[in-house]
Amino acid sequence: MNLTLKVWRQSNANTAGRFETYEAKDILPDMSFLEMLDVVNEGLIERSEEPIAFDSDCREGICGMCSLVINGIPHGGHRGTATCQLHMRHFTDGETITIEPWRAKAFPLLKDLVVNRSAFDRIIQSGGFVSVNTGGTPDGNAIPVPKTDSDLAMDAAACIGCGACVAACKNASAMLFVAAKVSHLNLLPQGKAEKDRRALNMVKQMDEEGFGNCTVTGSCEAVCPKEISLSFIAKLNRDYAVATIKGK
Ligand code: SF4
Ligand code: FES
């Protein structure tokens, strides 16, 4: 496949960015999107040009590092698929592909396609943990957890913290991420002791980081590579309301 790429290039947050056009030649349909970018970067390095900066780590949909807006959609618009799992066979020979970074005030740009997502780390630090000492691995069934709760907690725990939900949202809201992280722990017996404090603190930190409000457009769920359900936002709203009332 031969493709034309329009890639956002920007040296740092203080300089203006622009789209640069590159040709991606002899790309195999079974390459991942990131492997295609590796090929383009090898060509740039051979010509002594600056390679395109982009984030990646596991390249198997686990770590949440890959973060590209492809043709206007975070992760490229294939349901349940992170950028690193997106294959070039989904594109057509001769196509022009636009590649941009996540764009949100709370994710300041570092370089080219790389943004700083440490706002998510600070939200986790504000409450995304269990602070009781749970000791060693307990015997199976020592702490009974209803099957529906364990299934829901596992669904929420699938969030890889990529930030696509923020990038897709017209308000740059982080509600889907926060809802997943709060719900994952609030649903389990080990997490219930800090349930109220967790909901209040993580929402407070989310607001302080500059993420926007949720208006339930559903764009977050549509692009989420782990298909985190909007229903977790409803659950977070309930947990937050209960915690607020108890606090008063
Ligand atoms: S909710 Fe989905 S899109 Fe948002 S950070 Fe988690 S995995 Fe990424
Ligand atoms: S590189 Fe780890 S999820 Fe994509």
Short mmCIF file of C-alpha atoms and ligand atoms in Angstrom, two decimals:
data_model
loop_
_atom_site.label_atom_id
_atom_site.label_comp_id
_atom_site.label_asym_id
_atom_site.label_seq_id
_atom_site.Cartn_x
_atom_site.Cartn_y
_atom_site.Cartn_z
CA MET A 1 0.00 0.00 0.00
CA ASN A 2 1.10 3.56 -0.65
CA LEU A 3 -0.43 6.25 1.54
CA THR A 4 -0.21 9.98 2.04
CA LEU A 5 0.02 11.10 5.67
CA LYS A 6 -0.85 14.57 6.94
CA VAL A 7 0.86 14.61 10.34
CA TRP A 8 0.72 17.27 13.05
CA ARG A 9 4.26 18.48 13.80
CA GLN A 10 5.01 20.80 16.71
CA SER A 11 8.37 21.19 18.45
CA ASN A 12 6.88 22.02 21.85
CA ALA A 13 3.92 23.68 23.53
CA ASN A 14 5.36 27.16 22.97
CA THR A 15 5.75 26.98 19.20
CA ALA A 16 3.06 26.92 16.52
CA GLY A 17 2.18 23.55 15.04
CA ARG A 18 1.42 22.66 11.42
CA PHE A 19 0.48 19.69 9.26
CA GLU A 20 3.36 18.16 7.28
CA THR A 21 2.79 15.75 4.40
CA TYR A 22 4.68 12.46 4.16
CA GLU A 23 4.49 9.52 1.78
CA ALA A 24 4.25 6.08 3.39
CA LYS A 25 5.39 3.64 0.70
CA ASP A 26 5.28 -0.17 0.46
CA ILE A 27 3.21 -0.57 3.61
CA LEU A 28 1.99 -4.12 4.28
CA PRO A 29 -1.75 -4.44 5.04
CA ASP A 30 -0.95 -6.57 8.10
CA MET A 31 1.24 -3.89 9.69
CA SER A 32 -0.22 -2.08 12.66
CA PHE A 33 -0.72 1.69 12.41
CA LEU A 34 2.30 2.21 14.69
CA GLU A 35 4.49 -0.13 12.59
CA MET A 36 3.51 1.97 9.56
CA LEU A 37 4.70 5.07 11.45
CA ASP A 38 7.93 3.22 12.37
CA VAL A 39 8.57 2.69 8.63
CA VAL A 40 7.96 6.38 7.92
CA ASN A 41 10.28 7.35 10.79
CA GLU A 42 13.05 5.04 9.53
CA GLY A 43 12.86 6.88 6.20
CA LEU A 44 13.03 10.25 7.95
CA ILE A 45 16.03 9.17 10.03
CA GLU A 46 17.81 7.88 6.89
CA ARG A 47 17.32 11.33 5.34
CA SER A 48 18.61 12.99 8.56
CA GLU A 49 15.18 14.48 9.23
CA GLU A 50 13.49 14.68 12.62
CA PRO A 51 11.34 11.54 13.21
CA ILE A 52 7.69 11.96 14.19
CA ALA A 53 7.27 11.76 17.98
CA PHE A 54 4.40 9.53 19.09
CA ASP A 55 3.62 7.52 22.23
CA SER A 56 3.52 3.73 22.48
CA ASP A 57 4.61 0.98 24.83
CA CYS A 58 2.92 -2.44 24.96
CA ARG A 59 1.54 -2.31 21.40
CA GLU A 60 -1.08 -4.90 22.37
CA GLY A 61 -3.92 -2.79 23.77
CA ILE A 62 -2.93 -2.98 27.43
CA CYS A 63 -0.91 0.04 28.54
CA GLY A 64 -2.94 2.97 27.22
CA MET A 65 0.09 4.83 25.84
CA CYS A 66 -0.87 4.98 22.16
CA SER A 67 -2.90 8.08 21.52
CA LEU A 68 -3.50 9.26 17.98
CA VAL A 69 -6.47 11.02 16.43
CA ILE A 70 -6.72 9.31 13.05
CA ASN A 71 -8.91 10.95 10.42
CA GLY A 72 -10.57 12.99 13.18
CA ILE A 73 -11.39 10.07 15.51
CA PRO A 74 -9.35 9.04 18.58
CA HIS A 75 -7.83 5.59 17.89
CA GLY A 76 -9.25 5.68 14.34
CA GLY A 77 -12.88 4.72 14.89
CA HIS A 78 -12.79 0.90 14.91
CA ARG A 79 -14.88 -0.25 17.87
CA GLY A 80 -12.91 -1.62 20.80
CA THR A 81 -9.58 -0.98 19.06
CA ALA A 82 -6.61 1.02 20.34
CA THR A 83 -4.27 2.70 17.85
CA CYS A 84 -1.66 -0.03 18.35
CA GLN A 85 -4.21 -2.72 17.41
CA LEU A 86 -5.41 -0.90 14.30
CA HIS A 87 -4.13 -2.56 11.13
CA MET A 88 -3.41 -0.97 7.79
CA ARG A 89 -5.81 -3.37 6.00
CA HIS A 90 -8.59 -1.07 7.27
CA PHE A 91 -7.30 1.67 4.96
CA THR A 92 -7.30 1.72 1.18
CA ASP A 93 -4.30 1.96 -1.10
CA GLY A 94 -3.73 5.58 -2.09
CA GLU A 95 -5.68 6.98 0.87
CA THR A 96 -4.74 10.23 2.61
CA ILE A 97 -4.70 9.82 6.41
CA THR A 98 -4.70 12.73 8.86
CA ILE A 99 -2.90 12.15 12.19
CA GLU A 100 -3.22 14.51 15.15
CA PRO A 101 -2.53 14.42 18.90
CA TRP A 102 -5.21 14.32 21.63
CA ARG A 103 -6.44 17.90 21.90
CA ALA A 104 -7.57 18.96 25.40
CA LYS A 105 -6.46 21.75 27.75
CA ALA A 106 -5.76 19.23 30.52
CA PHE A 107 -3.45 17.25 28.18
CA PRO A 108 -0.81 19.84 27.19
CA LEU A 109 1.17 19.00 24.08
CA LEU A 110 4.78 17.91 24.58
CA LYS A 111 5.90 17.28 21.00
CA ASP A 112 4.26 16.37 17.66
CA LEU A 113 1.72 13.66 18.60
CA VAL A 114 2.74 13.30 22.26
CA VAL A 115 0.71 14.94 25.02
CA ASN A 116 1.20 15.02 28.78
CA ARG A 117 -1.45 12.83 30.44
CA SER A 118 -0.14 13.15 34.00
CA ALA A 119 -3.48 14.79 34.94
CA PHE A 120 -4.84 11.22 34.92
CA ASP A 121 -2.06 10.12 37.32
CA ARG A 122 -3.00 12.91 39.74
CA ILE A 123 -6.67 11.84 39.60
CA ILE A 124 -5.62 8.28 40.51
CA GLN A 125 -3.39 9.63 43.30
CA SER A 126 -6.40 11.46 44.76
CA GLY A 127 -8.39 8.27 45.39
CA GLY A 128 -7.85 5.44 42.91
CA PHE A 129 -6.40 3.03 45.47
CA VAL A 130 -7.31 0.90 48.50
CA SER A 131 -5.33 2.07 51.53
CA VAL A 132 -6.19 -0.76 53.92
CA ASN A 133 -3.52 -3.44 54.22
CA THR A 134 -5.16 -6.45 52.58
CA GLY A 135 -2.28 -8.80 53.49
CA GLY A 136 -1.29 -11.74 51.31
CA THR A 137 -3.43 -13.46 48.72
CA PRO A 138 -6.63 -14.55 50.51
CA ASP A 139 -8.14 -18.01 50.09
CA GLY A 140 -10.72 -18.24 47.34
CA ASN A 141 -14.18 -17.21 48.61
CA ALA A 142 -12.73 -15.80 51.89
CA ILE A 143 -14.23 -12.44 50.89
CA PRO A 144 -17.55 -13.17 49.17
CA VAL A 145 -18.20 -10.86 46.18
CA PRO A 146 -21.53 -11.14 44.34
CA LYS A 147 -20.99 -12.31 40.75
CA THR A 148 -22.74 -9.25 39.30
CA ASP A 149 -20.44 -6.93 41.29
CA SER A 150 -17.26 -8.79 40.36
CA ASP A 151 -18.27 -8.80 36.68
CA LEU A 152 -19.02 -5.06 36.75
CA ALA A 153 -15.80 -4.29 38.64
CA MET A 154 -13.81 -6.25 36.02
CA ASP A 155 -15.56 -4.35 33.21
CA ALA A 156 -14.59 -1.05 34.85
CA ALA A 157 -11.04 -2.23 35.55
CA ALA A 158 -10.54 -2.75 31.81
CA CYS A 159 -9.95 1.01 31.41
CA ILE A 160 -6.35 1.47 30.25
CA GLY A 161 -6.24 5.23 30.93
CA CYS A 162 -5.54 6.19 27.33
CA GLY A 163 -7.56 9.42 27.37
CA ALA A 164 -9.42 8.84 24.10
CA CYS A 165 -12.66 9.59 25.95
CA VAL A 166 -11.35 13.08 26.72
CA ALA A 167 -10.08 13.62 23.18
CA ALA A 168 -13.45 12.64 21.67
CA CYS A 169 -15.57 14.77 24.00
CA LYS A 170 -16.59 18.26 22.85
CA ASN A 171 -16.22 19.32 26.52
CA ALA A 172 -12.93 17.43 27.04
CA SER A 173 -14.62 15.67 29.95
CA ALA A 174 -12.81 12.87 31.79
CA MET A 175 -15.98 11.45 33.30
CA LEU A 176 -15.75 8.04 31.62
CA PHE A 177 -12.19 7.52 32.87
CA VAL A 178 -13.03 8.71 36.41
CA ALA A 179 -16.26 6.70 36.47
CA ALA A 180 -14.38 3.53 35.49
CA LYS A 181 -11.65 4.05 38.08
CA VAL A 182 -14.09 4.93 40.90
CA SER A 183 -16.50 2.10 40.05
CA HIS A 184 -13.80 -0.55 39.78
CA LEU A 185 -12.92 -0.06 43.48
CA ASN A 186 -16.29 1.11 44.86
CA LEU A 187 -17.97 -2.10 43.72
CA LEU A 188 -15.64 -4.40 45.69
CA PRO A 189 -15.71 -5.03 49.47
CA GLN A 190 -12.04 -4.01 49.78
CA GLY A 191 -12.84 -0.62 48.23
CA LYS A 192 -16.07 0.18 50.04
CA ALA A 193 -14.41 1.60 53.19
CA GLU A 194 -13.19 4.60 51.16
CA LYS A 195 -16.12 4.70 48.72
CA ASP A 196 -17.42 8.19 49.56
CA ARG A 197 -14.04 9.84 49.95
CA ARG A 198 -12.87 8.28 46.68
CA ALA A 199 -15.83 9.60 44.67
CA LEU A 200 -15.55 13.11 46.14
CA ASN A 201 -11.77 13.40 45.85
CA MET A 202 -11.42 12.00 42.34
CA VAL A 203 -14.18 14.24 40.96
CA LYS A 204 -12.63 17.25 42.74
CA GLN A 205 -9.21 16.47 41.23
CA MET A 206 -10.78 15.98 37.80
CA ASP A 207 -12.33 19.46 38.03
CA GLU A 208 -9.07 21.01 39.26
CA GLU A 209 -7.17 19.54 36.30
CA GLY A 210 -9.39 21.51 33.91
CA PHE A 211 -11.43 18.72 32.33
CA GLY A 212 -14.89 19.83 31.15
CA ASN A 213 -18.31 18.78 32.34
CA CYS A 214 -20.11 15.70 31.03
CA THR A 215 -23.18 16.35 28.90
CA VAL A 216 -23.70 12.65 28.10
CA THR A 217 -23.13 12.84 24.35
CA GLY A 218 -21.74 9.30 24.37
CA SER A 219 -18.73 10.15 22.19
CA CYS A 220 -16.45 8.78 24.95
CA GLU A 221 -18.05 5.33 24.93
CA ALA A 222 -17.99 5.25 21.11
CA VAL A 223 -14.19 5.64 20.91
CA CYS A 224 -13.18 3.77 24.07
CA PRO A 225 -10.85 0.89 23.08
CA LYS A 226 -12.09 -1.07 26.10
CA GLU A 227 -15.77 -0.27 25.45
CA ILE A 228 -16.30 1.14 28.96
CA SER A 229 -20.04 1.69 29.33
CA LEU A 230 -21.67 5.08 29.87
CA SER A 231 -23.63 3.40 32.68
CA PHE A 232 -20.52 3.79 34.86
CA ILE A 233 -20.99 7.57 34.61
CA ALA A 234 -24.51 7.14 36.01
CA LYS A 235 -23.05 5.01 38.79
CA LEU A 236 -20.40 7.65 39.57
CA ASN A 237 -23.11 10.33 39.71
CA ARG A 238 -25.03 8.19 42.23
CA ASP A 239 -21.93 7.51 44.35
CA TYR A 240 -21.04 11.21 44.24
CA ALA A 241 -24.56 12.33 45.22
CA VAL A 242 -24.70 9.89 48.15
CA ALA A 243 -21.23 10.94 49.34
CA THR A 244 -22.18 14.62 49.09
CA ILE A 245 -25.39 14.13 51.08
CA LYS A 246 -23.55 12.10 53.75
CA GLY A 247 -20.89 14.80 53.91
CA LYS A 248 -23.52 17.41 54.66
S1 SF4 B 1 -12.52 5.06 29.62
FE1 SF4 B 1 -11.83 4.10 27.69
S2 SF4 B 1 -11.17 5.86 26.41
FE2 SF4 B 1 -11.28 6.59 28.54
S3 SF4 B 1 -9.21 6.34 29.39
FE3 SF4 B 1 -10.37 4.46 29.90
S4 SF4 B 1 -9.90 3.05 28.19
FE4 SF4 B 1 -9.32 5.10 27.46
S1 FES B 2 0.67 0.89 22.95
FE1 FES B 2 -0.18 0.00 24.80
S2 FES B 2 -2.33 0.19 24.47
FE2 FES B 2 -1.49 0.85 22.59
#
